[in-house]
Short mmCIF file of C-alpha atoms and ligand atoms in Angstrom, two decimals:
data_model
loop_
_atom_site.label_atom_id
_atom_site.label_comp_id
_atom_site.label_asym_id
_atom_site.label_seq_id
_atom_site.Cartn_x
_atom_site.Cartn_y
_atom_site.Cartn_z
CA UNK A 1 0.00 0.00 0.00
CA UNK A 2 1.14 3.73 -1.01
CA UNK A 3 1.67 5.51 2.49
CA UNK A 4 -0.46 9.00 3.12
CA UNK A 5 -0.12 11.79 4.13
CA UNK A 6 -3.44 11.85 5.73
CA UNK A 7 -3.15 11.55 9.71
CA UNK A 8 -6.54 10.21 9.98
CA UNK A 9 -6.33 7.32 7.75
CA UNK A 10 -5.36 4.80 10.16
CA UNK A 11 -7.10 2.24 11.15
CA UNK A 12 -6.58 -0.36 14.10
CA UNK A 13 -5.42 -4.00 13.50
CA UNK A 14 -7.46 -6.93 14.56
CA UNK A 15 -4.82 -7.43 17.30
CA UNK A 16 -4.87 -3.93 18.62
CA UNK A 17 -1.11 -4.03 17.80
CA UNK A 18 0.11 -1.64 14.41
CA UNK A 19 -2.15 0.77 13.16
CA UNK A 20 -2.50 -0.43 9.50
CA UNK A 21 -2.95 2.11 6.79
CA UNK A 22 -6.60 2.41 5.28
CA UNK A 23 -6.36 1.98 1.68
CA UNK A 24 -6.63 4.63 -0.55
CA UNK A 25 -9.03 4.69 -3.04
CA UNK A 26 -9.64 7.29 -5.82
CA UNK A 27 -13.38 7.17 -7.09
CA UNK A 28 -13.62 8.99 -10.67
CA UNK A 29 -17.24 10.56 -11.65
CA UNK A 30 -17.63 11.25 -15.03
CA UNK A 31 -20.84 12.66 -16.96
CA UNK A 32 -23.09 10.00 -17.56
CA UNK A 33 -26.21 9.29 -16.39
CA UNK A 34 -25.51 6.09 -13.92
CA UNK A 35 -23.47 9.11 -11.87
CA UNK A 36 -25.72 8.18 -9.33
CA UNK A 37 -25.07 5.10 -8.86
CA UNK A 38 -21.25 5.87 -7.57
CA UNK A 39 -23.05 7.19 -4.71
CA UNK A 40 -23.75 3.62 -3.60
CA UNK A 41 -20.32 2.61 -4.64
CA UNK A 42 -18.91 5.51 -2.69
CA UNK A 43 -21.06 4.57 0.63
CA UNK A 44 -20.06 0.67 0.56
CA UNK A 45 -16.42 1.86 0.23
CA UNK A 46 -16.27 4.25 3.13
CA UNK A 47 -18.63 2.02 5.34
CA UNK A 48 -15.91 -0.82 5.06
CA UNK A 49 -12.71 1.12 5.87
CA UNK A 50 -11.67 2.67 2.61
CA UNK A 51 -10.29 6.37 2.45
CA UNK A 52 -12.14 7.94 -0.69
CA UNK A 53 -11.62 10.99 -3.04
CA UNK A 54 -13.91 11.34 -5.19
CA UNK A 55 -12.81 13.42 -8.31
CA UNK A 56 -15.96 14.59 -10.29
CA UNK A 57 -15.68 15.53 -13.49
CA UNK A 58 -17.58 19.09 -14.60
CA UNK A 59 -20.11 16.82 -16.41
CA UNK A 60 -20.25 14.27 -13.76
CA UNK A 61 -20.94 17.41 -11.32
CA UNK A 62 -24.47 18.22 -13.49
CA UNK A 63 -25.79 14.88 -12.83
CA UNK A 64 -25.07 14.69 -8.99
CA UNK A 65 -23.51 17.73 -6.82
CA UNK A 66 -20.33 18.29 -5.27
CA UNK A 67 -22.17 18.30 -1.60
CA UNK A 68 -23.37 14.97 -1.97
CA UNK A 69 -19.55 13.36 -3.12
CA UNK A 70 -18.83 15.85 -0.05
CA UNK A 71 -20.55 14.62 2.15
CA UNK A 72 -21.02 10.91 1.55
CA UNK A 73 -16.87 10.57 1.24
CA UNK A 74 -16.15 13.27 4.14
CA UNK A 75 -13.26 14.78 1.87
CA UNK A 76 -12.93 17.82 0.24
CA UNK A 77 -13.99 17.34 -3.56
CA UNK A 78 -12.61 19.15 -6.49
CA UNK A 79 -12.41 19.14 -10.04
CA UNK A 80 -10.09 21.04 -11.67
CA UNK A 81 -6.36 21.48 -11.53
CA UNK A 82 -6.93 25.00 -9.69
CA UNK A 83 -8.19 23.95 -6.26
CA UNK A 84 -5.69 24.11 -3.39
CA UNK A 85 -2.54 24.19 -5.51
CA UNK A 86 -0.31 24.88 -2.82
CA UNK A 87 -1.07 20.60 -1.80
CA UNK A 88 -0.36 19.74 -5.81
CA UNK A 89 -3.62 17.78 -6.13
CA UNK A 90 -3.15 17.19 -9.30
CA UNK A 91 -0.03 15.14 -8.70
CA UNK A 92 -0.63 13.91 -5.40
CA UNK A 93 -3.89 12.11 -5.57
CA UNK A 94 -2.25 9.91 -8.66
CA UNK A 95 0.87 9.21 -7.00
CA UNK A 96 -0.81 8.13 -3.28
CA UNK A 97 -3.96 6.30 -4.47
CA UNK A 98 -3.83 2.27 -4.26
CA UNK A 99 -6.88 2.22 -6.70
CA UNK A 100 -8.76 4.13 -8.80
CA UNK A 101 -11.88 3.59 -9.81
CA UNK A 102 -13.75 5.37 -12.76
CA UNK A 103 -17.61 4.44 -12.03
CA UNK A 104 -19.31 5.49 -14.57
CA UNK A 105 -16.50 6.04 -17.28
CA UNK A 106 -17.91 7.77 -19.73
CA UNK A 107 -16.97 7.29 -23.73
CA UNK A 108 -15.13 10.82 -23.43
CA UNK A 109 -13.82 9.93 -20.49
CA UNK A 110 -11.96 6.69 -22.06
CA UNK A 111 -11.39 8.34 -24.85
CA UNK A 112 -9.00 10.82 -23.27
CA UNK A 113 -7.57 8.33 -20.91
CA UNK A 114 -6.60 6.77 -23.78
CA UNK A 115 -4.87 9.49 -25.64
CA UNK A 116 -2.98 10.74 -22.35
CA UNK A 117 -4.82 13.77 -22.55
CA UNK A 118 -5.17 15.59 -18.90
CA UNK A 119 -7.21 18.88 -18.88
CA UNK A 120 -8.85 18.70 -15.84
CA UNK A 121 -8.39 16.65 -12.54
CA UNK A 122 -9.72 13.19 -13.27
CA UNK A 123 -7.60 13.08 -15.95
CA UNK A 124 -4.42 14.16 -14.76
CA UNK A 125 -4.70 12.14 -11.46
CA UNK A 126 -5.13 9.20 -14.87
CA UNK A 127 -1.30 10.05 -15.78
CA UNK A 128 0.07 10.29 -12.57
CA UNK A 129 -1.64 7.08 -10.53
CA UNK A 130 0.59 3.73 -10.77
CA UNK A 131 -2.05 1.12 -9.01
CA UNK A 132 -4.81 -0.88 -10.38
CA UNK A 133 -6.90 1.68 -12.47
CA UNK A 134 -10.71 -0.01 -13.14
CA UNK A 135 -13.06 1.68 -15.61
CA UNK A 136 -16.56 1.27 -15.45
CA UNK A 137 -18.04 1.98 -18.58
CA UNK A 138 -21.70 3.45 -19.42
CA UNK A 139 -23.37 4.47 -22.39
CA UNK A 140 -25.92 3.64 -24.91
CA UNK A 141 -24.96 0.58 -27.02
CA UNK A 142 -24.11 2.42 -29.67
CA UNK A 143 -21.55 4.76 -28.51
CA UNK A 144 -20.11 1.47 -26.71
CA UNK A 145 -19.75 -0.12 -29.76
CA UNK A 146 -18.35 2.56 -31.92
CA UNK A 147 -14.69 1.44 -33.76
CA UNK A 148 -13.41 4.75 -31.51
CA UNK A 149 -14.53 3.35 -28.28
CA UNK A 150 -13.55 0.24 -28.92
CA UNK A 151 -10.46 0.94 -29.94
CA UNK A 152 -9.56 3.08 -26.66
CA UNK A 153 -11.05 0.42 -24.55
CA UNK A 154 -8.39 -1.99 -26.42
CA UNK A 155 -5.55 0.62 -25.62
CA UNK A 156 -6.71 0.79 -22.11
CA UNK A 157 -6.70 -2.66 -21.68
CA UNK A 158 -3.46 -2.77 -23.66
CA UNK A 159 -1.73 -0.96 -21.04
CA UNK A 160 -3.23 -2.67 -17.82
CA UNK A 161 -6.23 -1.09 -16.89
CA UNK A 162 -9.24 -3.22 -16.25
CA UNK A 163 -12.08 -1.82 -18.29
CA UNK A 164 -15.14 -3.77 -17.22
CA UNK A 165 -17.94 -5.05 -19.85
CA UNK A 166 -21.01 -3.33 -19.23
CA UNK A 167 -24.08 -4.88 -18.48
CA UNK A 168 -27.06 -5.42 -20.57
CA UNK A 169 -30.63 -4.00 -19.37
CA UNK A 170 -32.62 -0.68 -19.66
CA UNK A 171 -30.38 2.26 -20.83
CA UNK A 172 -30.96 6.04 -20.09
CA UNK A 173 -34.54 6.27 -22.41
CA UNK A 174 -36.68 3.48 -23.01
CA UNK A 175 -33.85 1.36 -25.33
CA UNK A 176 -32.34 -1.86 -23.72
CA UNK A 177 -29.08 -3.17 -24.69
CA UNK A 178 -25.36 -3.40 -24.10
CA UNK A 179 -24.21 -0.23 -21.87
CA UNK A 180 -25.73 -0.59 -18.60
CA UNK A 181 -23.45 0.70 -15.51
CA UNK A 182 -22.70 -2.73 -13.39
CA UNK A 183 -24.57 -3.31 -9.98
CA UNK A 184 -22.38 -0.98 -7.84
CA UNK A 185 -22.09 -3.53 -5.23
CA UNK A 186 -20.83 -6.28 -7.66
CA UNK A 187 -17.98 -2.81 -8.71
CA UNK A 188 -17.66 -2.85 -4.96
CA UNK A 189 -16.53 -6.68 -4.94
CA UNK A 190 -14.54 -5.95 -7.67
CA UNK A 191 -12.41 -3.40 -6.14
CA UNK A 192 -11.85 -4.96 -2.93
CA UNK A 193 -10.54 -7.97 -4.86
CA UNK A 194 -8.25 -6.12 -6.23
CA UNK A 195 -7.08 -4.33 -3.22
CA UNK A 196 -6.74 -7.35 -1.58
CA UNK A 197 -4.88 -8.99 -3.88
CA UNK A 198 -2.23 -5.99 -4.08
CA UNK A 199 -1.86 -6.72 -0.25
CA UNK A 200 -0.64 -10.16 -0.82
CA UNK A 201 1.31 -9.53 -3.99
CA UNK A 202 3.23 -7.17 -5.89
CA UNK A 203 0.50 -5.96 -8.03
CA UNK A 204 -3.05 -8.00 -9.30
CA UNK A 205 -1.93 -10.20 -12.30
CA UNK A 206 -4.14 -9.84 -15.36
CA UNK A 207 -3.10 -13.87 -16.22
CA UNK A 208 -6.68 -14.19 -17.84
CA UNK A 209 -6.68 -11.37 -20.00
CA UNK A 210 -7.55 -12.04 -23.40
CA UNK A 211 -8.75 -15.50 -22.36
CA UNK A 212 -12.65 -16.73 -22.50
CA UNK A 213 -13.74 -18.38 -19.79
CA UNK A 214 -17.19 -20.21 -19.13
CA UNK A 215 -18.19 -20.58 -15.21
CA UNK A 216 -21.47 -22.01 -14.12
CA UNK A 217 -23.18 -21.50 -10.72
CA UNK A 218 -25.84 -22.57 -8.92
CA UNK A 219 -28.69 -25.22 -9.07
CA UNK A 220 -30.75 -26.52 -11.07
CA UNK A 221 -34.65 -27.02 -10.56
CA UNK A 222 -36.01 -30.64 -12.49
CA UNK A 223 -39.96 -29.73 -12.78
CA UNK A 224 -42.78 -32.24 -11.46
CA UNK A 225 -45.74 -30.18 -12.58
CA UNK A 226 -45.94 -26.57 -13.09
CA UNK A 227 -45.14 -25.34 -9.89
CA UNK A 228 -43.06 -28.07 -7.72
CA UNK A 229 -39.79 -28.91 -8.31
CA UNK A 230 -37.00 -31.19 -6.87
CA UNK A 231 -33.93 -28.97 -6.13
CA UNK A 232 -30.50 -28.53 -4.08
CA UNK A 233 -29.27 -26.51 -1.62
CA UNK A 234 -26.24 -25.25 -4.20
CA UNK A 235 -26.42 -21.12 -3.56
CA UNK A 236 -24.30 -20.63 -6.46
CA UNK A 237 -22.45 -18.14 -4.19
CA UNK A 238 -18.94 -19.96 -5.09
CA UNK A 239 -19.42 -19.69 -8.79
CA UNK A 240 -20.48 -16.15 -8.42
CA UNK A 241 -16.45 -15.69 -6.57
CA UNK A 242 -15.18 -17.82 -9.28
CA UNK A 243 -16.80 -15.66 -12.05
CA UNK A 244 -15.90 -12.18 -9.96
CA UNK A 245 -12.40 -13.37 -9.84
CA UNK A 246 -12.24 -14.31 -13.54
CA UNK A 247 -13.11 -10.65 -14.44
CA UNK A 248 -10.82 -9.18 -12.05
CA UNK A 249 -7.80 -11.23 -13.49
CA UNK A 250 -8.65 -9.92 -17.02
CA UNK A 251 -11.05 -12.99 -18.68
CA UNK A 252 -13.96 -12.88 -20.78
CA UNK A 253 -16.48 -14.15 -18.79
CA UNK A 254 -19.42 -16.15 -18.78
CA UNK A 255 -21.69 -16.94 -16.44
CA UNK A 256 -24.53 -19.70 -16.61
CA UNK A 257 -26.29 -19.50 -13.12
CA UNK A 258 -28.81 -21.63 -12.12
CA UNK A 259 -31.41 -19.96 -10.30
CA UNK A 260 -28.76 -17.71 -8.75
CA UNK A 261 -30.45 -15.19 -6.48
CA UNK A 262 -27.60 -12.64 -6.19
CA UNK A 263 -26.66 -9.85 -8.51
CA UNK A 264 -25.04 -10.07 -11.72
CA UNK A 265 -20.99 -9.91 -11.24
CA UNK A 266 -19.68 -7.29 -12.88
CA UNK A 267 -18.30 -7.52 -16.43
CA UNK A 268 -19.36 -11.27 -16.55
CA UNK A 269 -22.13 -12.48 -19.05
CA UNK A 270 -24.84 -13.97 -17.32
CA UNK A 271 -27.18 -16.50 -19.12
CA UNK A 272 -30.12 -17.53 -16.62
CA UNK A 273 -30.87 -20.91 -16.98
CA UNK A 274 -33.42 -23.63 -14.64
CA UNK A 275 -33.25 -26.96 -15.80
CA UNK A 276 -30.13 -29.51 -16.30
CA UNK A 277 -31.23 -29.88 -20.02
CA UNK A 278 -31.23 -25.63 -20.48
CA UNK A 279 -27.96 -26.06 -18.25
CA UNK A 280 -26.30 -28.59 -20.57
CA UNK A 281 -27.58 -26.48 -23.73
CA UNK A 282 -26.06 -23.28 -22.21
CA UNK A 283 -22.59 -24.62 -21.66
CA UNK A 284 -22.23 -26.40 -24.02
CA UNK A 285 -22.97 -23.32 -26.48
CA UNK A 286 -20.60 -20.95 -24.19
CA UNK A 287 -17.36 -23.63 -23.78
CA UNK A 288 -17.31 -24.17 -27.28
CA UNK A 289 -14.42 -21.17 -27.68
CA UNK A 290 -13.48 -21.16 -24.48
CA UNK A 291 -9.97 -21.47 -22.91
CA UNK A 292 -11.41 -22.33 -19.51
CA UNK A 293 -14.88 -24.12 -18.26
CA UNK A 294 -15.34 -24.05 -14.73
CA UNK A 295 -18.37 -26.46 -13.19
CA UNK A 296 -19.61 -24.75 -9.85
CA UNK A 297 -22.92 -25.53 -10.48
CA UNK A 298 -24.73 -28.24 -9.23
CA UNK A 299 -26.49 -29.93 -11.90
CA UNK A 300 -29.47 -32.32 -10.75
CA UNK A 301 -28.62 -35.80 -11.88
CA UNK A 302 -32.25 -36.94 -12.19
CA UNK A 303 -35.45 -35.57 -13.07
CA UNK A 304 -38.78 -36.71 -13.15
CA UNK A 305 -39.99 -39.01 -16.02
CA UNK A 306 -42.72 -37.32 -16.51
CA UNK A 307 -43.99 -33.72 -16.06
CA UNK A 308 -47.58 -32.83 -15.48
CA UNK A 309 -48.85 -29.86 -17.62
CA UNK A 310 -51.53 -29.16 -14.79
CA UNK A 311 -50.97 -28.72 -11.04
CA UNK A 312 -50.84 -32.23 -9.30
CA UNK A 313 -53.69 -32.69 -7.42
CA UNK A 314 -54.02 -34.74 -3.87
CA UNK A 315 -56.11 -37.99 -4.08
CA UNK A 316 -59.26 -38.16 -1.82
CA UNK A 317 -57.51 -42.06 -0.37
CA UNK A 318 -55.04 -40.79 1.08
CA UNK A 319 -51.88 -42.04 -1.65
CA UNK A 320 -49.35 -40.50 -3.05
CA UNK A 321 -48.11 -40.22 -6.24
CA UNK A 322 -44.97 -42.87 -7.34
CA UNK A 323 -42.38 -40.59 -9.00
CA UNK A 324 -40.33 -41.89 -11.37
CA UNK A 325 -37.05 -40.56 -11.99
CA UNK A 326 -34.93 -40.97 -15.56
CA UNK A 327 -31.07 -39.83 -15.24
CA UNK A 328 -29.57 -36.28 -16.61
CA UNK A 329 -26.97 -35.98 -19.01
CA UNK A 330 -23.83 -35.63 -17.83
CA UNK A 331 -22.67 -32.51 -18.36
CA UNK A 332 -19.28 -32.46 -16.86
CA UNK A 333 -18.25 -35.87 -18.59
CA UNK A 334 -19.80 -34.44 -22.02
CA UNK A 335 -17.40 -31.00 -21.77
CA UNK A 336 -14.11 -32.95 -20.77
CA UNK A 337 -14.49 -35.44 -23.16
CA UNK A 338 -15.95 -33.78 -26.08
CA UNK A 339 -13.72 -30.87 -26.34
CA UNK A 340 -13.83 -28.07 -29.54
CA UNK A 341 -10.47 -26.83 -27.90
CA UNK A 342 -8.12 -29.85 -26.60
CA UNK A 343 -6.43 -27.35 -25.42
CA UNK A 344 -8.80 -26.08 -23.16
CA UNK A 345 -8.87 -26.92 -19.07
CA UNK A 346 -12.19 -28.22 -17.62
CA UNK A 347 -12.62 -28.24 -13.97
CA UNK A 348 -15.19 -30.34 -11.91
CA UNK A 349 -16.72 -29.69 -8.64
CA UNK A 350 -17.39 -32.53 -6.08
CA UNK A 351 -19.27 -32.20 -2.72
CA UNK A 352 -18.65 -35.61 -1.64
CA UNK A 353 -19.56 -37.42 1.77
CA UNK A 354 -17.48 -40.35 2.31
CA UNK A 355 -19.38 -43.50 2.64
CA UNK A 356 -18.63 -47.17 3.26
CA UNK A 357 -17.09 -47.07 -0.07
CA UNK A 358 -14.29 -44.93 0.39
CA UNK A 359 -13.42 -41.59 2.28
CA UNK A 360 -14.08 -38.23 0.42
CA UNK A 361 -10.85 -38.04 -1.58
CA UNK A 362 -11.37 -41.82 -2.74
CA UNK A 363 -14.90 -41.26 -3.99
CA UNK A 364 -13.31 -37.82 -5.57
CA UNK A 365 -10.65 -39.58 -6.99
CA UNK A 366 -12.41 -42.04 -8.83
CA UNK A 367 -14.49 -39.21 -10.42
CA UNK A 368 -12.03 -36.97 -11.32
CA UNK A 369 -11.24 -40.29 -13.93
CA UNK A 370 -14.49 -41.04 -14.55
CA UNK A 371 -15.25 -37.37 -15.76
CA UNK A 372 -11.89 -37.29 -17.89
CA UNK A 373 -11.95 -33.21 -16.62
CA UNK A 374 -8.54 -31.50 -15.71
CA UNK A 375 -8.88 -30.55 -11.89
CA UNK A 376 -11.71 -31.37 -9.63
CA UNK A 377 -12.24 -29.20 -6.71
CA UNK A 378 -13.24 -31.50 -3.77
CA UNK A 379 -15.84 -30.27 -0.97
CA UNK A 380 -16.61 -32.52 2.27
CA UNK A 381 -20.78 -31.42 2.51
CA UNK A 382 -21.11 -33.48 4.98
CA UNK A 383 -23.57 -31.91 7.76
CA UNK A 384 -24.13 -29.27 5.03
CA UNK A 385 -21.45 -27.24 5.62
CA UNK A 386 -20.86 -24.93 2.34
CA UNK A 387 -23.92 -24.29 0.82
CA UNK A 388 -25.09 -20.57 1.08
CA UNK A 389 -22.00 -19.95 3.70
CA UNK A 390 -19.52 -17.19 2.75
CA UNK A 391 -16.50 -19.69 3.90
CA UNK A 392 -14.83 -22.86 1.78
CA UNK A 393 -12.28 -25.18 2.16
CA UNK A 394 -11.69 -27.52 -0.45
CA UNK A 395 -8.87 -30.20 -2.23
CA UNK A 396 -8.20 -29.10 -5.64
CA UNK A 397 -7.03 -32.49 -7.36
CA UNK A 398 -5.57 -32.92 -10.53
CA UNK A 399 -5.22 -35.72 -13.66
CA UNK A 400 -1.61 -35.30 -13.36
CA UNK A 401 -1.95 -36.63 -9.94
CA UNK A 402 -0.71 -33.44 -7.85
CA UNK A 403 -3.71 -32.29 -4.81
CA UNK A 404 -3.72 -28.38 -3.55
CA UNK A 405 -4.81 -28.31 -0.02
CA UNK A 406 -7.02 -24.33 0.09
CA UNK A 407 -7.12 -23.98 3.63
CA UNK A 408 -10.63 -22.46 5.23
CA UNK A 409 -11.12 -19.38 3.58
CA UNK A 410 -13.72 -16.86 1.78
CA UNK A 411 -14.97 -18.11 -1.37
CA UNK A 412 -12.97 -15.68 -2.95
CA UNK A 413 -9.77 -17.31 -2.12
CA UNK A 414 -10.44 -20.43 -3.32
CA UNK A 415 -12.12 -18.80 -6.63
CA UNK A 416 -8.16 -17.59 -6.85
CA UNK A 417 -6.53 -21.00 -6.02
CA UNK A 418 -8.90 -22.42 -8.90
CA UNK A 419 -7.63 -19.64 -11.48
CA UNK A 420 -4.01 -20.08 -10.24
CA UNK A 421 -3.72 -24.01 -11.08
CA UNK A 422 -5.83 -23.03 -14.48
CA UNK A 423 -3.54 -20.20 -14.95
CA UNK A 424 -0.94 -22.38 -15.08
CA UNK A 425 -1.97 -25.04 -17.39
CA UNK A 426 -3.05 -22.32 -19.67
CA UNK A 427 0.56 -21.57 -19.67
C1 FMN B 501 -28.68 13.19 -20.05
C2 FMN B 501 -27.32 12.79 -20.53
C3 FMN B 501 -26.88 11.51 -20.30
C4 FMN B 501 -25.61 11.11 -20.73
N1 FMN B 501 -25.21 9.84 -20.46
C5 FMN B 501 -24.01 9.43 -20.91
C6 FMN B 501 -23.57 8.12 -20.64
O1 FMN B 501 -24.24 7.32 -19.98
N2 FMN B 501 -22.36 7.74 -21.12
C7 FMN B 501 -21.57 8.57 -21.86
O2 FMN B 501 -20.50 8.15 -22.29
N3 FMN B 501 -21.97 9.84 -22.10
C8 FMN B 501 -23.15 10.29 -21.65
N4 FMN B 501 -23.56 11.57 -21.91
C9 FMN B 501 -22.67 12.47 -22.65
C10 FMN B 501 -21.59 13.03 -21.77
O3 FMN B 501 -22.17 13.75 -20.69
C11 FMN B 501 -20.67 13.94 -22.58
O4 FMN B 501 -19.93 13.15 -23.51
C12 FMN B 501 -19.71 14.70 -21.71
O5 FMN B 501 -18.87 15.49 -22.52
C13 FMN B 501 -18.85 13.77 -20.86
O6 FMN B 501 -17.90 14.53 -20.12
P1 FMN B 501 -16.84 13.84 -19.16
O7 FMN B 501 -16.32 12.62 -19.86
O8 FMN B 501 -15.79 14.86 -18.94
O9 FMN B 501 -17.56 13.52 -17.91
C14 FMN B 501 -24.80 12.02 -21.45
C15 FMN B 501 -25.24 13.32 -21.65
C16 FMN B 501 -26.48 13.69 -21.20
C17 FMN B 501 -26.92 15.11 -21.45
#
């Protein structure tokens, strides 16, 4: 972390021991109309320990005030070169920021970053800054798309920065499409990753950039009639880390998530999906150019025979209906074995409970063979432990034979372990 000059920005460690610095974070506004939005960005970052300057640009200031970055970031906001010269701002915020975030980057906005240009405070603090520098882009679909844009979003990305895909949804009128801002909580995630990750290391690697990768997440739902399902207690809270972590390390991402109920990450793809069949279709469409296939979710591997058009009724006797069950493809067999790219690494998910049969890495053992996949990343469910908690622990195994104890961790963490051993056979 970049010491500062600021007296205040210390914060306690757990131990009560060293005062450890509060990271620095430099929040960019420019002019578009998800300004707004930063506010919640802003909030989330100073609620959990994050020293913020937020540097407005003159457009960005017609959409939301200077009070309200003011107020909400308890620092003095400015946006021009001219403001309290005597401190160098224009320098100094650069050179002593650990991040800086540009939520919502604006095409302009790039488009100057791009060509070095630095006529006002944003974009001088641009030049100066040598951290992580994340652009959020928003704008209608069209200006995203535009040969200019994209070509300053490639020489962004050229030279490090992380410029995040936009989402899809309603734009500013009553158009949908490509250009959406990101949820700002999922821009929150992906900041903190980042930030974390420059505490451990030298600097965040980009070792996905330029790389596709497909991650699925969740569970699926196998219909009885139309309103009952069988189901599983899968959150899809891990593949949501694995996809976050994807976009922070520079991927392409996609995301199939079976009835996920948590926001979209940022920059990923997200195809909805309920059943194992629209599952199957889903990936099977995505991994087909895809460098990396990750298989979080947890696919159902039966459904019902049969599913009633009309609600199943109860019968006057007292019985209950026999359900028969007919097995699922298997997805994770079909993707490791029927590859479009050889190349390509497929990774497995187990939650095993060991049984008479073997213990946990036995049973995982034998399926990591029987799936022909790459790695298989081995939970121990039993008593339930993982589903919807924020913690993991896990074995990643491999064909080759080698096993990577992840010690108890966030999901995050072992999202990272995954991309590290993919990272490497990716080469
Ligand atoms: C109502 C309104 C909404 C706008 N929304 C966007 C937007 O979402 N994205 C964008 O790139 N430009 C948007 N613009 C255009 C920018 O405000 C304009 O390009 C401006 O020069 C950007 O300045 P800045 O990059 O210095 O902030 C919008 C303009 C208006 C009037």
């Amino acid at each position: 972390m970049n010491p500062t000059s600021d007296p205040g920005s210390e914060a306690v460690s757990p131990e009560g021991a060293r005062p450890v610095a509060r990271p620095q974070v430099v929040l960019g506004v420019s002019g578009g109309i998800a300004a707004y939005k930063a506010c919640e960005l802003l909030r989330r970052l100073t609620e959990s320990g994050h020293d913020v300057t937020v540097v407005p640009t003159a457009s960005a200031l017609r959409f939301v005030g200077a009070p309200t970055w003011a107020a909400l970031s308890g620092r003095p906001v400015a946006t021009e070169v001219w403001d309290g010269v005597h401190e160098v701002p224009h320098v100094r915020i650069g050179q002593s920021a650990d991040l800086v975030v540009i939520a919502p980057a604006t095409a302009d906005l790039m488009a100057k970053a791009a060509h070095g240009q630095a006529d006002d405070l944003l974009t001088n603090t641009l030049l100066t800054a040598r951290c992580p520098v994340v652009f959020a882009p928003a704008m209608h679909t069209e200006m995203w798309e535009h040969p200019a844009t994209r070509d300053n979003v490639a020489t962004l990305r050229r030279r490090g920065a992380l410029v995040v895909e936009p989402a899809e949804g309603r734009l500013t009128g009553k158009d949908t499409g490509k250009g959406r801002l990101p949820d700002p909580g999922e821009i929150f995630e992906l900041v903190v990753d980042l930030l974390t990750r420059a505490r451990g290391t030298a600097a965040p690697v980009q070792d996905l950039a330029g790389r596709q990768v497909v991650v699925s997440a969740g569970g699926t739902r196998e219909y009885l009639d139309p309103v009952r399902f069988l189901g599983n207690r899968s959150s899809g809270l891990q593949g949501v880390a694995l996809a976050r972590a994807a976009v922070a390390r520079g991927a392409d991402v996609t995301l199939v998530a079976a009835n996920v109920a948590l926001p979209d990450p940022a920059g990923a793809k997200v195809v909805r999906v309920e059943t194992t069949a629209q599952l199957r279709d889903a990936v099977v469409v995505a991994a087909a150019g895809a460098d990396a296939v990750v298989m979080a979710a947890a696919p159902a591997d039966f459904r019902p025979a049969n599913v009633s058009q009309a609600k199943i009724k109860k019968s006057g006797d007292g019985s209950a209906p026999a359900l028969e069950l007919v097995q699922n493809p298997d997805i994770l067999h079909e993707i490791s074995t029927r590859r479009v790219r050889p190349e390509s690494v497929v990774v497995g998910f187990a939650a095993e409970t060991g049984d008479d049969t073997g213990s946990v890495l036995d049973l995982a053992r034998a399926k990591l063979a029987r799936k022909g996949c790459d790695l298989l990343v081995v939970n121990d469910v039993s008593g339930g432990a993982v589903f919807g908690q924020p913690d993991n622990e896990a074995v990643i195994l491999a064909a080759d034979g080698a096993a990577v104890e992840v010690p108890r961790g966030s999901k995050a963490a072992l999202a990272h372990a995954i991309w590290d051993q993919v990272a490497a056979r990716l080469g």
